């Protein structure tokens, strides 16, 4: 057995930033590495796990892909996260590199701290924390603190923070590398604007690279060699000093849908909903009349994508979408009515 520590990369980033797309690209282009993936999703539709399992191959068989859907892994570190990492470490052959996809609302710092446990510290090194940020959304100010919002004295440094800016700052502050996703949509000026926002938020200068459709050389993302477990204190969090944190600023709604006739019509409803209700993320599968394949629907704000991904097979043809919004923005009855 090798005494070398197994490197772990933590991929963080807000809902819909493109973490799963990045990890799929890494699995398809691992540069000879035997990868294992732990994927955590907020809401129990298992879309990301499915997308990642679809990339399973000889270098990363299905046994190397673990999915945790029971809330954010930052909240279940001892019960679920650490045992899952230990299971991946026990695989034979042992993975060369473990990639963790955190949920879009997860705080990366509790995970870094988990790796500080003596049991893991001797076997694992945190190779790097990679933050994926939607360049267009960052440039548009989605994650910028709101000066109109009263500063909170209870929480040091939380001046004018919005729920989104707070999560975003925690993710950026923990990062070793920032990937500005959807760079093609943002364009040069959007990328420059996004870089300026992130540079202002970051506690130290961070390398930032553009990313389109998750395409990047695995050598850029894996093998950073940050040994982040040695410098946790240099990564500030809004939750430093708190024994516990919560994700109370966000609400999740699961909507079951009957078969639809027209994918385009459904996509238009989802887009309209995002505009009307400030919905941050929609994703799930829907059954389309006469089609044996599941329709994967994913929306970030009003930008909706849909595609047939795989046959329903033995699974019941039950459409199900998870809708995530800021607390108070989600009117369940209105959402159900709009999607019906
Ligand atoms: Zn948490």
CSV table of C-alpha atoms and ligand atoms in Angstrom, one decimal:
chain,number,residue,atom,x,y,z
A,1,UNK,CA,0.0,0.0,0.0
A,2,UNK,CA,1.3,3.4,-0.9
A,3,UNK,CA,2.1,5.8,1.9
A,4,UNK,CA,1.6,8.8,-0.4
A,5,UNK,CA,-1.4,10.9,0.6
A,6,UNK,CA,-4.4,10.8,-1.8
A,7,UNK,CA,-5.1,14.3,-3.2
A,8,UNK,CA,-8.7,15.6,-2.9
A,9,UNK,CA,-10.1,18.5,-4.9
A,10,UNK,CA,-13.1,20.3,-3.6
A,11,UNK,CA,-15.3,21.8,-6.3
A,12,UNK,CA,-17.5,24.6,-4.9
A,13,UNK,CA,-19.7,27.2,-6.6
A,14,UNK,CA,-23.2,28.5,-6.4
A,15,UNK,CA,-26.3,26.7,-7.7
A,16,UNK,CA,-26.1,26.3,-11.5
A,17,UNK,CA,-22.5,27.6,-11.8
A,18,UNK,CA,-21.4,24.5,-13.8
A,19,UNK,CA,-19.7,22.2,-11.3
A,20,UNK,CA,-21.2,19.0,-12.7
A,21,UNK,CA,-20.3,20.0,-16.3
A,22,UNK,CA,-16.7,20.6,-15.1
A,23,UNK,CA,-16.5,17.2,-13.3
A,24,UNK,CA,-18.0,15.4,-16.3
A,25,UNK,CA,-15.2,16.9,-18.5
A,26,UNK,CA,-12.6,15.8,-15.9
A,27,UNK,CA,-14.0,12.2,-15.9
A,28,UNK,CA,-13.9,12.1,-19.7
A,29,UNK,CA,-10.4,13.6,-19.8
A,30,UNK,CA,-8.7,12.5,-16.6
A,31,UNK,CA,-5.1,12.5,-18.0
A,32,UNK,CA,-4.5,9.0,-16.9
A,33,UNK,CA,-5.7,9.4,-13.4
A,34,UNK,CA,-8.0,6.9,-11.7
A,35,UNK,CA,-10.6,9.2,-10.3
A,36,UNK,CA,-13.3,8.9,-7.7
A,37,UNK,CA,-16.1,11.4,-7.2
A,38,UNK,CA,-18.3,12.3,-4.3
A,39,UNK,CA,-21.3,14.3,-5.4
A,40,UNK,CA,-23.6,16.2,-3.1
A,41,UNK,CA,-26.8,17.8,-4.2
A,42,UNK,CA,-29.3,19.9,-2.4
A,43,UNK,CA,-32.7,18.4,-2.9
A,44,UNK,CA,-33.2,14.7,-3.6
A,45,UNK,CA,-33.7,14.4,-7.4
A,46,UNK,CA,-30.2,13.1,-8.0
A,47,UNK,CA,-29.7,14.9,-11.3
A,48,UNK,CA,-26.0,15.6,-10.8
A,49,UNK,CA,-25.3,12.0,-9.6
A,50,UNK,CA,-27.0,10.7,-12.7
A,51,UNK,CA,-25.0,13.0,-15.0
A,52,UNK,CA,-21.8,12.0,-13.4
A,53,UNK,CA,-22.5,8.2,-13.3
A,54,UNK,CA,-23.2,8.5,-17.0
A,55,UNK,CA,-19.4,9.2,-17.4
A,56,UNK,CA,-18.4,6.0,-15.5
A,57,UNK,CA,-15.7,4.1,-17.3
A,58,UNK,CA,-12.7,1.8,-16.7
A,59,UNK,CA,-10.8,4.6,-15.0
A,60,UNK,CA,-13.7,5.7,-12.9
A,61,UNK,CA,-16.2,2.8,-12.6
A,62,UNK,CA,-19.6,3.3,-10.9
A,63,UNK,CA,-18.2,2.0,-7.6
A,64,UNK,CA,-16.0,5.1,-7.5
A,65,UNK,CA,-19.0,7.5,-7.7
A,66,UNK,CA,-20.8,8.2,-4.4
A,67,UNK,CA,-23.8,10.5,-4.2
A,68,UNK,CA,-25.0,12.2,-1.1
A,69,UNK,CA,-28.4,13.8,-1.4
A,70,UNK,CA,-29.4,14.3,2.2
A,71,UNK,CA,-28.9,18.0,2.6
A,72,UNK,CA,-25.6,19.8,2.3
A,73,UNK,CA,-22.5,17.8,3.1
A,74,UNK,CA,-21.1,20.7,5.1
A,75,UNK,CA,-23.9,19.9,7.6
A,76,UNK,CA,-23.4,16.1,7.7
A,77,UNK,CA,-19.6,16.0,7.9
A,78,UNK,CA,-19.3,13.4,10.6
A,79,UNK,CA,-22.3,11.2,9.7
A,80,UNK,CA,-22.0,11.0,5.9
A,81,UNK,CA,-19.1,12.9,4.5
A,82,UNK,CA,-16.2,11.3,6.3
A,83,UNK,CA,-17.6,7.7,6.1
A,84,UNK,CA,-18.1,8.3,2.3
A,85,UNK,CA,-14.5,9.5,1.9
A,86,UNK,CA,-13.3,6.5,3.9
A,87,UNK,CA,-15.3,4.2,1.6
A,88,UNK,CA,-13.7,5.7,-1.5
A,89,UNK,CA,-10.2,5.4,0.1
A,90,UNK,CA,-10.9,1.7,0.7
A,91,UNK,CA,-11.5,0.9,-3.0
A,92,UNK,CA,-9.2,-1.4,-4.7
A,93,UNK,CA,-7.4,-0.2,-6.7
A,94,UNK,CA,-7.3,3.0,-4.6
A,95,UNK,CA,-8.2,6.1,-6.6
A,96,UNK,CA,-5.4,8.4,-7.6
A,97,UNK,CA,-7.5,11.5,-7.0
A,98,UNK,CA,-10.8,12.2,-5.3
A,99,UNK,CA,-13.0,15.0,-6.6
A,100,UNK,CA,-15.8,16.3,-4.4
A,101,UNK,CA,-18.7,18.2,-5.9
A,102,UNK,CA,-20.4,20.2,-3.2
A,103,UNK,CA,-23.9,21.4,-3.4
A,104,UNK,CA,-24.4,24.9,-4.6
A,105,UNK,CA,-25.3,26.1,-1.1
A,106,UNK,CA,-22.6,24.2,0.7
A,107,UNK,CA,-19.9,26.0,2.6
A,108,UNK,CA,-16.5,24.6,1.8
A,109,UNK,CA,-14.7,25.4,5.0
A,110,UNK,CA,-16.4,22.7,7.2
A,111,UNK,CA,-15.1,20.2,4.7
A,112,UNK,CA,-11.6,21.5,4.9
A,113,UNK,CA,-11.8,21.2,8.7
A,114,UNK,CA,-13.1,17.6,8.4
A,115,UNK,CA,-9.8,16.7,6.6
A,116,UNK,CA,-8.0,18.0,9.6
A,117,UNK,CA,-9.1,14.9,11.6
A,118,UNK,CA,-6.1,12.8,12.5
A,119,UNK,CA,-7.5,9.8,10.8
A,120,UNK,CA,-7.9,11.5,7.4
A,121,UNK,CA,-5.0,13.9,7.7
A,122,UNK,CA,-2.5,11.0,7.5
A,123,UNK,CA,-4.0,9.7,4.3
A,124,UNK,CA,-5.4,12.7,2.4
A,125,UNK,CA,-4.2,16.1,1.3
A,126,UNK,CA,-6.5,18.8,0.0
A,127,UNK,CA,-5.0,19.4,-3.4
A,128,UNK,CA,-7.1,22.4,-4.0
A,129,UNK,CA,-10.5,24.1,-3.7
A,130,UNK,CA,-11.8,25.1,-7.1
A,131,UNK,CA,-14.6,27.6,-7.2
A,132,UNK,CA,-16.8,27.7,-10.3
A,133,UNK,CA,-18.5,31.0,-10.7
A,134,UNK,CA,-21.0,31.9,-13.4
A,135,UNK,CA,-19.2,34.9,-15.0
A,136,UNK,CA,-22.3,36.5,-16.4
A,137,UNK,CA,-24.2,36.3,-13.1
A,138,UNK,CA,-21.2,37.6,-11.2
A,139,UNK,CA,-20.7,40.5,-13.6
A,140,UNK,CA,-24.4,41.3,-13.3
A,141,UNK,CA,-24.1,41.7,-9.6
A,142,UNK,CA,-26.1,38.7,-8.5
A,143,UNK,CA,-23.6,38.0,-5.7
A,144,UNK,CA,-22.7,41.5,-4.8
A,145,UNK,CA,-23.6,42.8,-1.3
A,146,UNK,CA,-26.6,45.2,-1.4
A,147,UNK,CA,-25.8,48.6,0.2
A,148,UNK,CA,-29.5,49.1,0.7
A,149,UNK,CA,-29.5,46.1,3.1
A,150,UNK,CA,-28.8,46.9,6.7
A,151,UNK,CA,-25.5,45.7,8.0
A,152,UNK,CA,-25.7,43.0,10.6
A,153,UNK,CA,-23.8,43.7,13.8
A,154,UNK,CA,-24.4,40.2,15.1
A,155,UNK,CA,-22.2,38.7,12.5
A,156,UNK,CA,-18.8,40.3,12.0
A,157,UNK,CA,-18.0,41.3,8.5
A,158,UNK,CA,-21.6,40.6,7.3
A,159,UNK,CA,-22.2,44.2,6.3
A,160,UNK,CA,-25.0,44.5,3.7
A,161,UNK,CA,-24.6,40.8,2.8
A,162,UNK,CA,-27.4,39.2,1.0
A,163,UNK,CA,-28.0,35.4,1.3
A,164,UNK,CA,-26.4,35.0,-2.1
A,165,UNK,CA,-23.4,37.2,-1.5
A,166,UNK,CA,-22.7,35.5,1.8
A,167,UNK,CA,-22.6,32.0,0.3
A,168,UNK,CA,-20.6,33.3,-2.7
A,169,UNK,CA,-18.0,35.0,-0.5
A,170,UNK,CA,-17.5,31.9,1.6
A,171,UNK,CA,-16.9,29.9,-1.5
A,172,UNK,CA,-14.5,32.4,-3.1
A,173,UNK,CA,-12.7,33.0,0.2
A,174,UNK,CA,-11.9,29.2,0.4
A,175,UNK,CA,-10.7,28.9,-3.2
A,176,UNK,CA,-7.3,28.3,-4.6
A,177,UNK,CA,-8.5,28.7,-8.2
A,178,UNK,CA,-11.6,30.4,-9.7
A,179,UNK,CA,-13.1,29.2,-12.9
A,180,UNK,CA,-15.3,31.7,-14.6
A,181,UNK,CA,-17.9,29.6,-16.3
A,182,UNK,CA,-20.2,30.3,-19.2
A,183,UNK,CA,-17.3,32.5,-20.4
A,184,UNK,CA,-18.8,32.4,-24.0
A,185,UNK,CA,-22.0,34.0,-22.7
A,186,UNK,CA,-20.2,36.6,-20.6
A,187,UNK,CA,-17.9,37.8,-23.4
A,188,UNK,CA,-14.7,39.7,-22.8
A,189,UNK,CA,-16.3,42.6,-21.0
A,190,UNK,CA,-18.4,40.3,-18.8
A,191,UNK,CA,-15.3,38.3,-17.9
A,192,UNK,CA,-13.4,41.5,-16.9
A,193,UNK,CA,-16.3,42.7,-14.8
A,194,UNK,CA,-16.6,39.3,-13.1
A,195,UNK,CA,-12.9,39.3,-12.3
A,196,UNK,CA,-13.1,42.7,-10.7
A,197,UNK,CA,-16.0,41.6,-8.5
A,198,UNK,CA,-14.2,38.5,-7.4
A,199,UNK,CA,-10.9,40.3,-6.8
A,200,UNK,CA,-12.7,42.7,-4.5
A,201,UNK,CA,-14.3,39.8,-2.6
A,202,UNK,CA,-11.3,37.6,-2.3
A,203,UNK,CA,-9.1,37.8,0.8
A,204,UNK,CA,-6.0,37.2,-1.3
A,205,UNK,CA,-5.1,37.3,-5.0
A,206,UNK,CA,-6.7,34.3,-6.8
A,207,UNK,CA,-5.9,32.9,-10.2
A,208,UNK,CA,-9.0,33.1,-12.4
A,209,UNK,CA,-9.5,31.3,-15.7
A,210,UNK,CA,-12.4,31.4,-18.2
A,211,UNK,CA,-14.4,28.1,-18.6
A,212,UNK,CA,-16.9,27.2,-21.3
A,213,UNK,CA,-18.9,24.0,-21.2
A,214,UNK,CA,-16.5,22.7,-18.5
A,215,UNK,CA,-13.6,22.3,-20.9
A,216,UNK,CA,-10.2,22.7,-19.2
A,217,UNK,CA,-7.0,20.6,-19.0
A,218,UNK,CA,-7.2,18.3,-16.0
A,219,UNK,CA,-3.7,19.3,-15.2
A,220,UNK,CA,-4.9,22.9,-14.4
A,221,UNK,CA,-7.6,21.7,-12.0
A,222,UNK,CA,-6.0,18.6,-10.5
A,223,UNK,CA,-2.5,18.7,-9.1
A,224,UNK,CA,-2.6,22.3,-7.6
A,225,UNK,CA,-0.8,21.0,-4.6
A,226,UNK,CA,-2.3,23.6,-2.2
A,227,UNK,CA,-2.3,21.3,0.9
A,228,UNK,CA,-5.2,23.5,2.0
A,229,UNK,CA,-5.5,21.6,5.3
A,230,UNK,CA,-2.3,23.4,6.4
A,231,UNK,CA,-3.8,26.9,5.8
A,232,UNK,CA,-7.4,26.7,6.9
A,233,UNK,CA,-7.2,29.9,9.0
A,234,UNK,CA,-6.2,31.9,5.9
A,235,UNK,CA,-9.6,31.2,4.4
A,236,UNK,CA,-12.1,33.4,6.2
A,237,UNK,CA,-15.8,32.4,6.4
A,238,UNK,CA,-18.9,34.3,7.5
A,239,UNK,CA,-19.4,31.4,9.9
A,240,UNK,CA,-16.0,31.5,11.7
A,241,UNK,CA,-16.5,31.1,15.4
A,242,UNK,CA,-20.0,29.6,15.1
A,243,UNK,CA,-20.4,26.0,16.4
A,244,UNK,CA,-23.0,25.4,13.7
A,245,UNK,CA,-24.3,27.0,10.5
A,246,UNK,CA,-27.6,26.6,8.7
A,247,UNK,CA,-29.0,27.2,5.2
A,248,UNK,CA,-32.1,28.9,6.4
A,249,UNK,CA,-31.9,31.7,3.8
A,250,UNK,CA,-33.0,29.3,1.1
A,251,UNK,CA,-36.1,27.2,0.4
A,252,UNK,CA,-36.5,24.1,-1.7
A,253,UNK,CA,-39.7,22.9,-3.3
A,254,UNK,CA,-40.2,19.6,-5.0
A,255,UNK,CA,-42.9,19.6,-7.7
A,256,UNK,CA,-44.3,16.4,-9.2
A,257,UNK,CA,-45.4,16.9,-12.8
A,258,UNK,CA,-47.7,14.8,-15.0
A,259,UNK,CA,-46.5,13.9,-18.5
A,260,UNK,CA,-46.1,17.0,-20.7
A,261,UNK,CA,-46.8,17.2,-24.5
A,262,UNK,CA,-44.4,19.9,-25.5
A,263,UNK,CA,-40.8,20.4,-23.9
A,264,UNK,CA,-40.6,23.9,-25.4
A,265,UNK,CA,-43.8,24.9,-23.7
A,266,UNK,CA,-42.6,23.6,-20.3
A,267,UNK,CA,-39.2,25.4,-20.8
A,268,UNK,CA,-41.1,28.6,-21.4
A,269,UNK,CA,-43.1,28.1,-18.2
A,270,UNK,CA,-40.0,27.5,-16.2
A,271,UNK,CA,-38.3,30.6,-17.7
A,272,UNK,CA,-41.4,32.8,-16.9
A,273,UNK,CA,-41.5,31.4,-13.4
A,274,UNK,CA,-37.9,32.5,-12.8
A,275,UNK,CA,-38.7,36.0,-13.9
A,276,UNK,CA,-41.8,36.3,-11.8
A,277,UNK,CA,-40.6,34.6,-8.6
A,278,UNK,CA,-36.9,35.2,-8.3
A,279,UNK,CA,-36.2,31.5,-8.5
A,280,UNK,CA,-32.5,30.6,-8.5
A,281,UNK,CA,-32.4,27.1,-9.8
A,282,UNK,CA,-34.8,24.5,-11.2
A,283,UNK,CA,-33.8,21.0,-12.2
A,284,UNK,CA,-35.2,17.5,-12.6
A,285,UNK,CA,-36.7,15.1,-15.1
A,286,UNK,CA,-40.0,15.2,-16.9
A,287,UNK,CA,-41.9,12.6,-18.9
A,288,UNK,CA,-42.9,13.7,-22.4
A,289,UNK,CA,-45.9,12.1,-24.1
A,290,UNK,CA,-44.8,9.5,-26.6
A,291,UNK,CA,-41.1,9.6,-25.7
A,292,UNK,CA,-39.3,6.7,-24.0
A,293,UNK,CA,-36.5,9.0,-22.8
A,294,UNK,CA,-36.5,11.3,-19.7
A,295,UNK,CA,-36.4,15.0,-20.4
A,296,UNK,CA,-33.7,16.6,-18.2
A,297,UNK,CA,-34.6,20.1,-17.4
A,298,UNK,CA,-32.1,22.5,-15.8
A,299,UNK,CA,-32.6,26.2,-15.3
A,300,UNK,CA,-30.4,28.9,-13.8
A,301,UNK,CA,-32.5,32.0,-13.4
A,302,UNK,CA,-34.4,32.4,-16.6
A,303,UNK,CA,-31.9,30.5,-18.7
A,304,UNK,CA,-33.5,27.0,-19.3
A,305,UNK,CA,-31.9,24.0,-20.9
A,306,UNK,CA,-33.6,20.8,-21.7
A,307,UNK,CA,-32.5,17.5,-23.4
A,308,UNK,CA,-33.4,13.9,-23.4
A,309,UNK,CA,-30.9,12.0,-21.3
A,310,UNK,CA,-31.8,8.4,-21.0
A,311,UNK,CA,-34.8,6.0,-21.1
A,312,UNK,CA,-37.1,5.8,-18.1
A,313,UNK,CA,-36.6,2.0,-18.2
A,314,UNK,CA,-38.2,0.4,-15.2
A,315,UNK,CA,-38.5,3.7,-13.4
A,316,UNK,CA,-42.0,5.2,-13.1
A,317,UNK,CA,-42.6,8.0,-15.7
A,318,UNK,CA,-43.0,10.5,-12.9
A,319,UNK,CA,-41.8,14.0,-13.6
A,320,UNK,CA,-40.2,15.8,-10.7
A,321,UNK,CA,-38.5,19.2,-10.5
A,322,UNK,CA,-36.7,20.7,-7.6
A,323,UNK,CA,-37.1,24.5,-7.3
A,324,UNK,CA,-34.7,26.5,-5.1
A,325,UNK,CA,-35.1,30.1,-4.2
A,326,UNK,CA,-34.2,32.6,-1.5
A,327,UNK,CA,-36.4,32.2,1.5
A,328,UNK,CA,-39.6,34.2,1.2
A,329,UNK,CA,-39.3,34.3,-2.6
A,330,UNK,CA,-40.9,30.9,-3.0
A,331,UNK,CA,-44.7,30.8,-3.2
A,332,UNK,CA,-45.3,27.1,-3.5
A,333,UNK,CA,-48.9,27.3,-4.7
A,334,UNK,CA,-48.0,29.8,-7.4
A,335,UNK,CA,-45.0,27.7,-8.5
A,336,UNK,CA,-47.2,24.6,-8.8
A,337,UNK,CA,-49.9,26.5,-10.7
A,338,UNK,CA,-47.4,28.0,-13.1
A,339,UNK,CA,-45.9,24.6,-13.9
A,340,UNK,CA,-49.2,22.7,-14.1
B,1,LIG,ZN1,-24.2,23.2,5.8
